[in-house]
XYZ file of C-alpha atoms in Angstrom:
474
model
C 3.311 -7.130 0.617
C 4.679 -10.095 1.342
C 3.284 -13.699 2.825
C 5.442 -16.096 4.142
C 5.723 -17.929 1.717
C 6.307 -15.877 -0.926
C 2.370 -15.146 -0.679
C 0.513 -11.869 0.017
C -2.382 -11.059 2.300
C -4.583 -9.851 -0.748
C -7.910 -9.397 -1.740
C -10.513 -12.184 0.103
C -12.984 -13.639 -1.224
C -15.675 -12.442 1.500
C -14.506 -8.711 0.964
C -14.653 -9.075 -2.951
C -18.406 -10.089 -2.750
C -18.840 -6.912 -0.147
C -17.001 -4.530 -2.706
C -18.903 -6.191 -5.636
C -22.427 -5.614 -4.005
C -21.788 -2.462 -2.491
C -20.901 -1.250 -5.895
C -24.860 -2.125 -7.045
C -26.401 -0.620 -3.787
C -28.652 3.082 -4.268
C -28.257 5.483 -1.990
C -31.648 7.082 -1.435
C -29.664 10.100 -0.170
C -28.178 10.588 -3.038
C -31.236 12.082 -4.922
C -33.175 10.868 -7.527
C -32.226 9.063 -11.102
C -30.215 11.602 -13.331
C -28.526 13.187 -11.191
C -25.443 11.580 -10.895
C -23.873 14.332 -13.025
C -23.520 16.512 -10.103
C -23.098 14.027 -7.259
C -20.040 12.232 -7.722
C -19.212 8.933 -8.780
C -19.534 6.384 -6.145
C -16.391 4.403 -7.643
C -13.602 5.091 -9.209
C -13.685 2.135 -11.737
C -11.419 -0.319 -10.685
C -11.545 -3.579 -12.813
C -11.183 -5.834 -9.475
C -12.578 -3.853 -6.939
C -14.895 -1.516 -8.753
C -16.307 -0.547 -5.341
C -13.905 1.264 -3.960
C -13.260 5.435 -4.258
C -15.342 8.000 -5.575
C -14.434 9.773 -8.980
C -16.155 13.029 -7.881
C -13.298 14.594 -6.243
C -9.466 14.279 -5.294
C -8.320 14.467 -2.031
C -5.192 16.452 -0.958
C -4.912 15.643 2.771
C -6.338 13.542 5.409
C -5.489 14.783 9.057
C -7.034 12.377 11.356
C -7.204 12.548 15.013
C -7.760 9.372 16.780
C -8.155 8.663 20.484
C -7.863 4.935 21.152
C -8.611 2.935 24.066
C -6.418 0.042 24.511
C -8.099 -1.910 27.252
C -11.916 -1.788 25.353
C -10.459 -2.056 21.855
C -12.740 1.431 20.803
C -12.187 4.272 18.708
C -13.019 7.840 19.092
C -12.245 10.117 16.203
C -12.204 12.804 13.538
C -11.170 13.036 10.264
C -10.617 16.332 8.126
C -10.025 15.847 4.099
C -9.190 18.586 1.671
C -10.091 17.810 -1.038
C -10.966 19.206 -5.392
C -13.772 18.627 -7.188
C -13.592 17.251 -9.825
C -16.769 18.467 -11.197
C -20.149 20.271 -9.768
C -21.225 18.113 -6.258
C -24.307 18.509 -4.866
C -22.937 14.805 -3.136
C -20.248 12.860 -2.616
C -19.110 9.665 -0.941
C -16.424 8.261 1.259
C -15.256 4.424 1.784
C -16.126 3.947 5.579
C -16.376 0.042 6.810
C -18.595 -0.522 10.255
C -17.946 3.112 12.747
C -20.811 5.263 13.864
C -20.636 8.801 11.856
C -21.917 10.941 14.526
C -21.541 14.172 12.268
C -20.684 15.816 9.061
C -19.360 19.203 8.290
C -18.409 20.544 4.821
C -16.876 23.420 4.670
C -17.761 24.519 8.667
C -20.926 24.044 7.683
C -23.027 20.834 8.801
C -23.891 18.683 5.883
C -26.687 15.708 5.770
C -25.323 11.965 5.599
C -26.416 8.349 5.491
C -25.057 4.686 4.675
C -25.368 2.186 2.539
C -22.853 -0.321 2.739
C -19.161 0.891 3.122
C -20.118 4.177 1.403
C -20.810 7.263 3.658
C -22.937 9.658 1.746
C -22.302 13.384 2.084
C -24.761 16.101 0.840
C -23.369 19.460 1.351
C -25.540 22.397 2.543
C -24.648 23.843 -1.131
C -23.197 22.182 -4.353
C -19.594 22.813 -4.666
C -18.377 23.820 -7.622
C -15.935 22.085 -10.497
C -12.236 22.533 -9.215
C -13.151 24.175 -5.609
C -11.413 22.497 -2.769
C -13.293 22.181 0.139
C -12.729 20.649 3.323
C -14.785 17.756 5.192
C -14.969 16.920 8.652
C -15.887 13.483 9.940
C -17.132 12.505 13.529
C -17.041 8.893 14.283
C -16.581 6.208 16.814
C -16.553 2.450 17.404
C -14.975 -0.503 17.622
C -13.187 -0.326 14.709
C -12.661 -4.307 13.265
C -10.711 -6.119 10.420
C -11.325 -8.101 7.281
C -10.922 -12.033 7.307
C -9.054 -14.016 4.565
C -10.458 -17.085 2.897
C -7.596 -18.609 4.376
C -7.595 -16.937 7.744
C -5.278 -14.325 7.393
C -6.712 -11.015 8.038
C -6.271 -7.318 7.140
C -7.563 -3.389 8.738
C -7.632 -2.664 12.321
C -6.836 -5.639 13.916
C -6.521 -5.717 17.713
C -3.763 -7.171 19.648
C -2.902 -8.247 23.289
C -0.873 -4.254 23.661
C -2.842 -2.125 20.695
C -3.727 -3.021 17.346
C -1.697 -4.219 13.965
C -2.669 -1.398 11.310
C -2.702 -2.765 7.648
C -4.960 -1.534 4.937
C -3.907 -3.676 1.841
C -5.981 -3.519 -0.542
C -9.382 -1.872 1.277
C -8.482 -2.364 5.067
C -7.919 1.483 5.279
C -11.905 1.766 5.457
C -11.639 -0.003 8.724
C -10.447 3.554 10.364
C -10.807 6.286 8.786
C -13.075 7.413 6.208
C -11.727 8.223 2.364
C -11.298 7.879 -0.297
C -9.368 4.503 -0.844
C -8.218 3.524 -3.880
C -4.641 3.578 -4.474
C -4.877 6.207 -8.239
C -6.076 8.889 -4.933
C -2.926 9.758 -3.042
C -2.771 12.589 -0.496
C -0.007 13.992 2.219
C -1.270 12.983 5.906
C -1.031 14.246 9.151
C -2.013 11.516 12.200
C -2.469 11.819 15.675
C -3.009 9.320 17.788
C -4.165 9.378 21.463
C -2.838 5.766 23.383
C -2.913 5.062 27.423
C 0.466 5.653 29.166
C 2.764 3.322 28.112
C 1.616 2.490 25.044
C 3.160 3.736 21.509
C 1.693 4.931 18.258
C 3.675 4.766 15.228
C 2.557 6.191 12.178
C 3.994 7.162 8.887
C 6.562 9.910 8.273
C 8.103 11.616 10.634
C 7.143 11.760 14.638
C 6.503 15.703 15.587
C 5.316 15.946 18.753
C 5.175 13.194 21.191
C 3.034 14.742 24.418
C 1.961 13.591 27.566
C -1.998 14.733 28.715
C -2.258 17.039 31.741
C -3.221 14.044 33.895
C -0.232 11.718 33.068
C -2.427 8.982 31.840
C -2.626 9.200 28.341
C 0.134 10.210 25.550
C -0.821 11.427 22.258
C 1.451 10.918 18.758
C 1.965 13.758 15.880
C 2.842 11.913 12.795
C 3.402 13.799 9.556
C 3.642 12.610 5.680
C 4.599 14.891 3.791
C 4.844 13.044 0.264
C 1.783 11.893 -0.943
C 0.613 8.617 0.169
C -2.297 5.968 -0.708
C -4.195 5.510 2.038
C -3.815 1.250 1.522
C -0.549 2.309 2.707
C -1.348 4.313 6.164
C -1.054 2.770 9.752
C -1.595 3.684 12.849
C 0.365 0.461 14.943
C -0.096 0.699 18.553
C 1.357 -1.020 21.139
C 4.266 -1.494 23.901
C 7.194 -1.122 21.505
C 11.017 -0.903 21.924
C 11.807 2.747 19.753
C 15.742 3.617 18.353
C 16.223 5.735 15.828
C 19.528 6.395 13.488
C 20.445 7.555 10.210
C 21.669 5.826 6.885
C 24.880 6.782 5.192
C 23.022 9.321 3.404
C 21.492 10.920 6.487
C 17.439 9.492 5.715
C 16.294 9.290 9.912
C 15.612 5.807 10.789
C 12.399 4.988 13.274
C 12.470 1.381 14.135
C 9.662 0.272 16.648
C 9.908 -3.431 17.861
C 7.663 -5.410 20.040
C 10.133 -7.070 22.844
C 8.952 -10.444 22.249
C 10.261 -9.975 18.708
C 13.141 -8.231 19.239
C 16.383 -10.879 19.884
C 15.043 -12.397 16.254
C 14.699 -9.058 14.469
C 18.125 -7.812 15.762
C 20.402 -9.395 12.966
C 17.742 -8.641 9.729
C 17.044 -4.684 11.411
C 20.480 -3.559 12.169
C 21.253 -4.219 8.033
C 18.376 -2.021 7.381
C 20.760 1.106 6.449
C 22.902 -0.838 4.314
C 19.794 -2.112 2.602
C 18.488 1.594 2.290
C 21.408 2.745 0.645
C 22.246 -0.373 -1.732
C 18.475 -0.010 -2.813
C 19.319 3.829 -3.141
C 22.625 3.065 -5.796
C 19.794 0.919 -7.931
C 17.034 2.801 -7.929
C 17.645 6.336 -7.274
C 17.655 8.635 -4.462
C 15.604 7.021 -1.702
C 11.960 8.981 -2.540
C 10.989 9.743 1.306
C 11.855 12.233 4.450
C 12.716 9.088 6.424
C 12.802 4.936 6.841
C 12.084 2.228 9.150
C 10.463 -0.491 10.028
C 7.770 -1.934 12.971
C 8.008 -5.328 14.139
C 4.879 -6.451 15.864
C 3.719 -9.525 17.769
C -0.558 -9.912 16.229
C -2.275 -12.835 16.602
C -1.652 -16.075 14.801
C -3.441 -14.910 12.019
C -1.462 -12.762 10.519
C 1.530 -13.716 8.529
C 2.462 -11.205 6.554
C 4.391 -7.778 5.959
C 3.228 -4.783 4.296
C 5.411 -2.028 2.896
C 3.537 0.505 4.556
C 5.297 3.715 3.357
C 8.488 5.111 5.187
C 7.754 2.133 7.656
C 7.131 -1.391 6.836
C 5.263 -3.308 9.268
C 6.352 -7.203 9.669
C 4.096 -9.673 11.870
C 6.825 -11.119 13.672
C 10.223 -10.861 13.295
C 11.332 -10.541 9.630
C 14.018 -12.111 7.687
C 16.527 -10.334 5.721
C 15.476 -11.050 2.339
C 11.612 -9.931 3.590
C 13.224 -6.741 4.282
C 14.815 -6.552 1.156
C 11.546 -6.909 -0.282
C 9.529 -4.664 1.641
C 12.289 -1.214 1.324
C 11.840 -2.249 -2.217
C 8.264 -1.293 -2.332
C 9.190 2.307 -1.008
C 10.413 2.817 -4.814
C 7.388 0.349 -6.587
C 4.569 0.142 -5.099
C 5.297 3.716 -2.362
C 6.360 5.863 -4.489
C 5.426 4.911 -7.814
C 1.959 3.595 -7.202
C -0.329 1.347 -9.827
C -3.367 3.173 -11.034
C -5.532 0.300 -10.402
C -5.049 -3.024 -8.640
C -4.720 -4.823 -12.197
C -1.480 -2.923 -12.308
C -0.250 -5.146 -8.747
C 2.939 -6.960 -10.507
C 4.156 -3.193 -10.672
C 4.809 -3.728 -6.559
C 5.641 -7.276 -6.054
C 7.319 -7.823 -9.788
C 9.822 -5.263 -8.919
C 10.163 -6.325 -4.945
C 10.743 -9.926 -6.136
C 13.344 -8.521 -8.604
C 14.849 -6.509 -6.049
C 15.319 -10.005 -3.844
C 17.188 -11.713 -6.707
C 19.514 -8.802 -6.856
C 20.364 -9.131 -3.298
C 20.938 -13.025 -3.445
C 23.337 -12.348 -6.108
C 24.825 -9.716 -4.373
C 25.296 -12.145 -1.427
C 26.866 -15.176 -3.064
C 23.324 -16.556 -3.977
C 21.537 -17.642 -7.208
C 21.976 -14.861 -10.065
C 18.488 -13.873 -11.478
C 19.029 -15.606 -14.454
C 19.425 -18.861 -12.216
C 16.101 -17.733 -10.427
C 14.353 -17.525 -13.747
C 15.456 -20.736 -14.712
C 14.459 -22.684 -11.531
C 11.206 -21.469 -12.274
C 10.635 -21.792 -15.728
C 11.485 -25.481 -15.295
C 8.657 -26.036 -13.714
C 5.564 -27.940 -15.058
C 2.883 -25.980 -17.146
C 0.161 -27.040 -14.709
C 2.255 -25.161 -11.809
C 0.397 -22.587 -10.154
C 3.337 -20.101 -11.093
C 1.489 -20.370 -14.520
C -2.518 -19.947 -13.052
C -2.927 -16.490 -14.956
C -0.648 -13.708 -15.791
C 0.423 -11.066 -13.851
C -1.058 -8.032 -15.996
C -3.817 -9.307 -16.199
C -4.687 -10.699 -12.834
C -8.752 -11.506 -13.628
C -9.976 -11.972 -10.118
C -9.910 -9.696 -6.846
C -8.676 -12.739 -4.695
C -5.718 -13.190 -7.574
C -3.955 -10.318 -6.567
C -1.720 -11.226 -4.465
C -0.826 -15.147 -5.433
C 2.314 -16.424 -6.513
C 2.462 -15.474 -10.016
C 2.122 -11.606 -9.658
C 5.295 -12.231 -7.572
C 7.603 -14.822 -9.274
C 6.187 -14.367 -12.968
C 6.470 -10.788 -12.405
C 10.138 -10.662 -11.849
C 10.360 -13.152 -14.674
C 8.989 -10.299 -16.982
C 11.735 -8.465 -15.772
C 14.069 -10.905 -15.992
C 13.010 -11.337 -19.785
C 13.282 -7.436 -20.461
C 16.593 -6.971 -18.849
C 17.471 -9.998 -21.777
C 15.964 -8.310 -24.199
C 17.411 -4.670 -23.785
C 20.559 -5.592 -22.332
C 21.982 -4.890 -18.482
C 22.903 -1.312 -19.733
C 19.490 -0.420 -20.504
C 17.516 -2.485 -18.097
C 19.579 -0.743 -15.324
C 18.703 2.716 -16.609
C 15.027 1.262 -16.293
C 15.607 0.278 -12.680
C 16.669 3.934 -11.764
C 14.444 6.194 -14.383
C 10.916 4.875 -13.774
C 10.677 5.526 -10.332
C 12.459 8.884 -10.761
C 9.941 9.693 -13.884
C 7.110 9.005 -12.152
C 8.086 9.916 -8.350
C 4.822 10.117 -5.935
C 3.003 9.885 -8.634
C 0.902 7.031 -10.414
C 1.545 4.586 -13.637
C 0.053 1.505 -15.175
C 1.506 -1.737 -17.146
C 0.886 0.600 -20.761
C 3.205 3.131 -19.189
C 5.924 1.329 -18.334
C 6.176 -0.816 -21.799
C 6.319 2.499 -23.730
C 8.709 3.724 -21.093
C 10.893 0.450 -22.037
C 10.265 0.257 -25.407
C 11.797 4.347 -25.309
C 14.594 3.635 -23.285
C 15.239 0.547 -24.979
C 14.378 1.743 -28.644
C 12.687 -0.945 -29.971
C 9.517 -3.003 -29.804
C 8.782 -5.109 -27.182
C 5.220 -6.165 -27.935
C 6.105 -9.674 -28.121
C 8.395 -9.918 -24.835
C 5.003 -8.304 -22.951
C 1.894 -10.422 -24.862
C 3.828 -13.434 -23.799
C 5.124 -12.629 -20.267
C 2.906 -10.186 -19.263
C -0.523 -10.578 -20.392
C 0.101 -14.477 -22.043
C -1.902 -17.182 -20.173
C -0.289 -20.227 -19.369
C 3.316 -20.910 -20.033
C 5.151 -18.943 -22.470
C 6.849 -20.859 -24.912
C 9.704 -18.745 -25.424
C 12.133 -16.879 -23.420
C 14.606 -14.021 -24.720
């Protein structure tokens, strides 16, 4: 994700304190001490948002249904998870923020549920067993809402003038559809969504079905994802968008969706999206989805931001190129290869800011090393130096300026250290070696330190996990 400038809409300070109490709630539901053996863990142990996920199960798919009425800003809809065990359940629980759960069903069957918090508690009729998959169906309606920013900026379902502005980065998925969301539990997805006439829905993936209701008044779209996904990464955009579609030089479909008040200033920045696509493609391997794109919406003043929501980056306003740049970056770090916890963040934006110095070059701008320069001359007490990027501390860190610029530094250091050869084949092999997959910070220095043959504990203490200024460069 990227904020204008160079700043993310990240974790808030109000959401951290919800995530951080919700994490020391009991659910009465969930039966009495001792028996949390059998009914899931209601987190899955992130070190800045320990709240969020459950480590009782994996999910495999999420197909969600949702009917959405533009005019009254409410939400009717179900969600269906497959899902594993991961070991005997005689509970479980989902991430669901505000929404009225008007029933459960586990396995056809209808299950008992409560709240507490963001957690929806399900109790099956019967325990399901260690490695069965099972299937969960979830009835719910509302008015679904967002998540406001310290500084105003705002993430989740958040209603515009013509639909809503879908952005789940890092918990705003819970604002729509119940899961499990934390970004180490990705899943394939199927989405339909049910708008008034003349209104679009674009999703992630591939469009299969766009149909019109018997009566003419109402349109549902069939979006399908068929690589796995992490649900921070889902939307569900609606409004009165401009649609073309196209194809890069490789043949990956293009879907660009475009709001018309945006659309004279996103002309220049969109139409280079294929030739982005396919330079990013020669640097970091085959593109790793079915299709691309890109939606350009017109939210309210609050938001000022872009998200790399997968296959489809959504920009609040019309982007510029390098923001483009950026966000197609993330389809390789952040998409495909996804951090196992949010301490892992520099993973995304390291790589995405990298991926923006390469591009300058490539355009008769600054070389990296130039960009690593300008920055290192600045003064210890910068905010470029406030903590460092592996090892972010705080929730409302995540997204600040030094997971961004100091990350590509550490990469800026390591391509120094092993030499262009070798930092290139590091560009291309990590996302391939870990495609739709997950990795942390420990992975990728042994994946270096392989590639590269040699240690680089000293390149990553200082650069990576060092606080304040390193003293040293390579």
């Amino acid at each position: 994700m990227k904020r204008r400038p160079l700043r993310a809409c990240g974790a808030t300070a109000a959401l951290s304190v919800a995530l951080l109490l919700s994490a020391c709630t009991h659910d009465l539901a969930a039966g009495p001490a001792g028996t949390s053996a059998v009914d899931g863990r209601d987190t899955l142990g992130d070190p800045l948002f320990p709240a969020l996920g459950n480590g009782g199960y994996d999910v495999r798919h999420y197909a969600l249904g949702l009917d959405y009425d533009v005019r009254h800003g409410s939400l009717d809809a179900t969600a269906r998870l497959t899902a594993t065990a991961r070991q005997r359940l005689a509970s479980f629980s989902l991430d669901l923020h505000g929404l009225k759960v008007t029933g459960v069903q586990v396995n056809g069957e209808r299950a008992e549920f409560s709240r507490r918090g963001d957690k929806l508690r399900v109790r099956p009729a019967s325990a399901l067993p260690k490695g069965r998959t099972f299937r969960t169906t979830v009835a719910y309606e509302g008015h679904p809402t967002d998540f406001a920013d310290p500084d105003g900026s705002k993430e989740g379902w958040v209603r515009t003038a013509d639909g809503a502005f879908v952005v789940g980065e890092p918990a705003g998925s819970q604002t729509w559809f119940p899961g499990n969301h934390h970004p180490s539990d990705k899943a394939t997805y199927d989405i339909a969504v049910t708008v008034p006439k003349g209104y679009t829905a674009v999703a992630n993936g591939e469009l299969k079905k766009s149909a019109a209701a018997k009566d003419g008044a109402a349109r549902t779209f069939r979006w399908h994802s068929g690589e796995p996904m992490a649900s921070y990464l889902a939307t569900a955009t609606i409004g009165k968008f401009r649609v073309r579609t196209g194809r890069t030089e490789e043949g990956v479909p293009l879907y660009v969706a475009v709001d018309p008040k945006e659309a004279a200033k996103s002309a220049r920045p969109l139409a280079r999206l294929p030739e982005i696509v396919s330079w990013e493609s020669k640097l970091f391997g085959r593109y790793p989805f079915s299709s691309a794109g890109a939606i350009v919406d017109h939210p309210p003043r609050s938001i000022d931001y872009a998200l790399e929501t997968q296959t489809k980056p959504i920009y609040s306003g019309a982007p510029d190129e390098v923001t483009v740049v950026h966000e197609m970056a993330h389809q390789w770090f952040g998409d495909s290869v996804t951090p196992k916890t949010w301490q892992d963040i520099w993973l995304n934006e390291g790589f995405a800011t990298y991926a923006e110095w390469l591009w300058a070059e490539e355009h008769g701008g600054k070389s990296p090393q130039r960009q690593f320069d300008a920055h290192y001359r600045l003064p210890a007490g910068d905010a470029l130096w406030d903590f460092p990027p592996g090892r972010p501390g705080k929730a409302e860190n995540v997204m600040d300026t030094p997971v961004y610029e100091r990350g590509a530094m550490v990469l800026q250091q390591l391509r120094n250290a092993v030499g262009d050869r070798t930092f290139f084949r590091i560009l291309k092999e990590w996302p391939a070696a870990h495609r739709h997959g997950n990795a942390g910070s420990k992975e990728f220095i042994a994946f270096c330190e392989q590639r590269a043959h040699k240690d680089l504990t000293g390149l990553f203490d200082a650069w990576l996990y060092g606080e304040g200024k390193p003293g040293r460069t390579y």
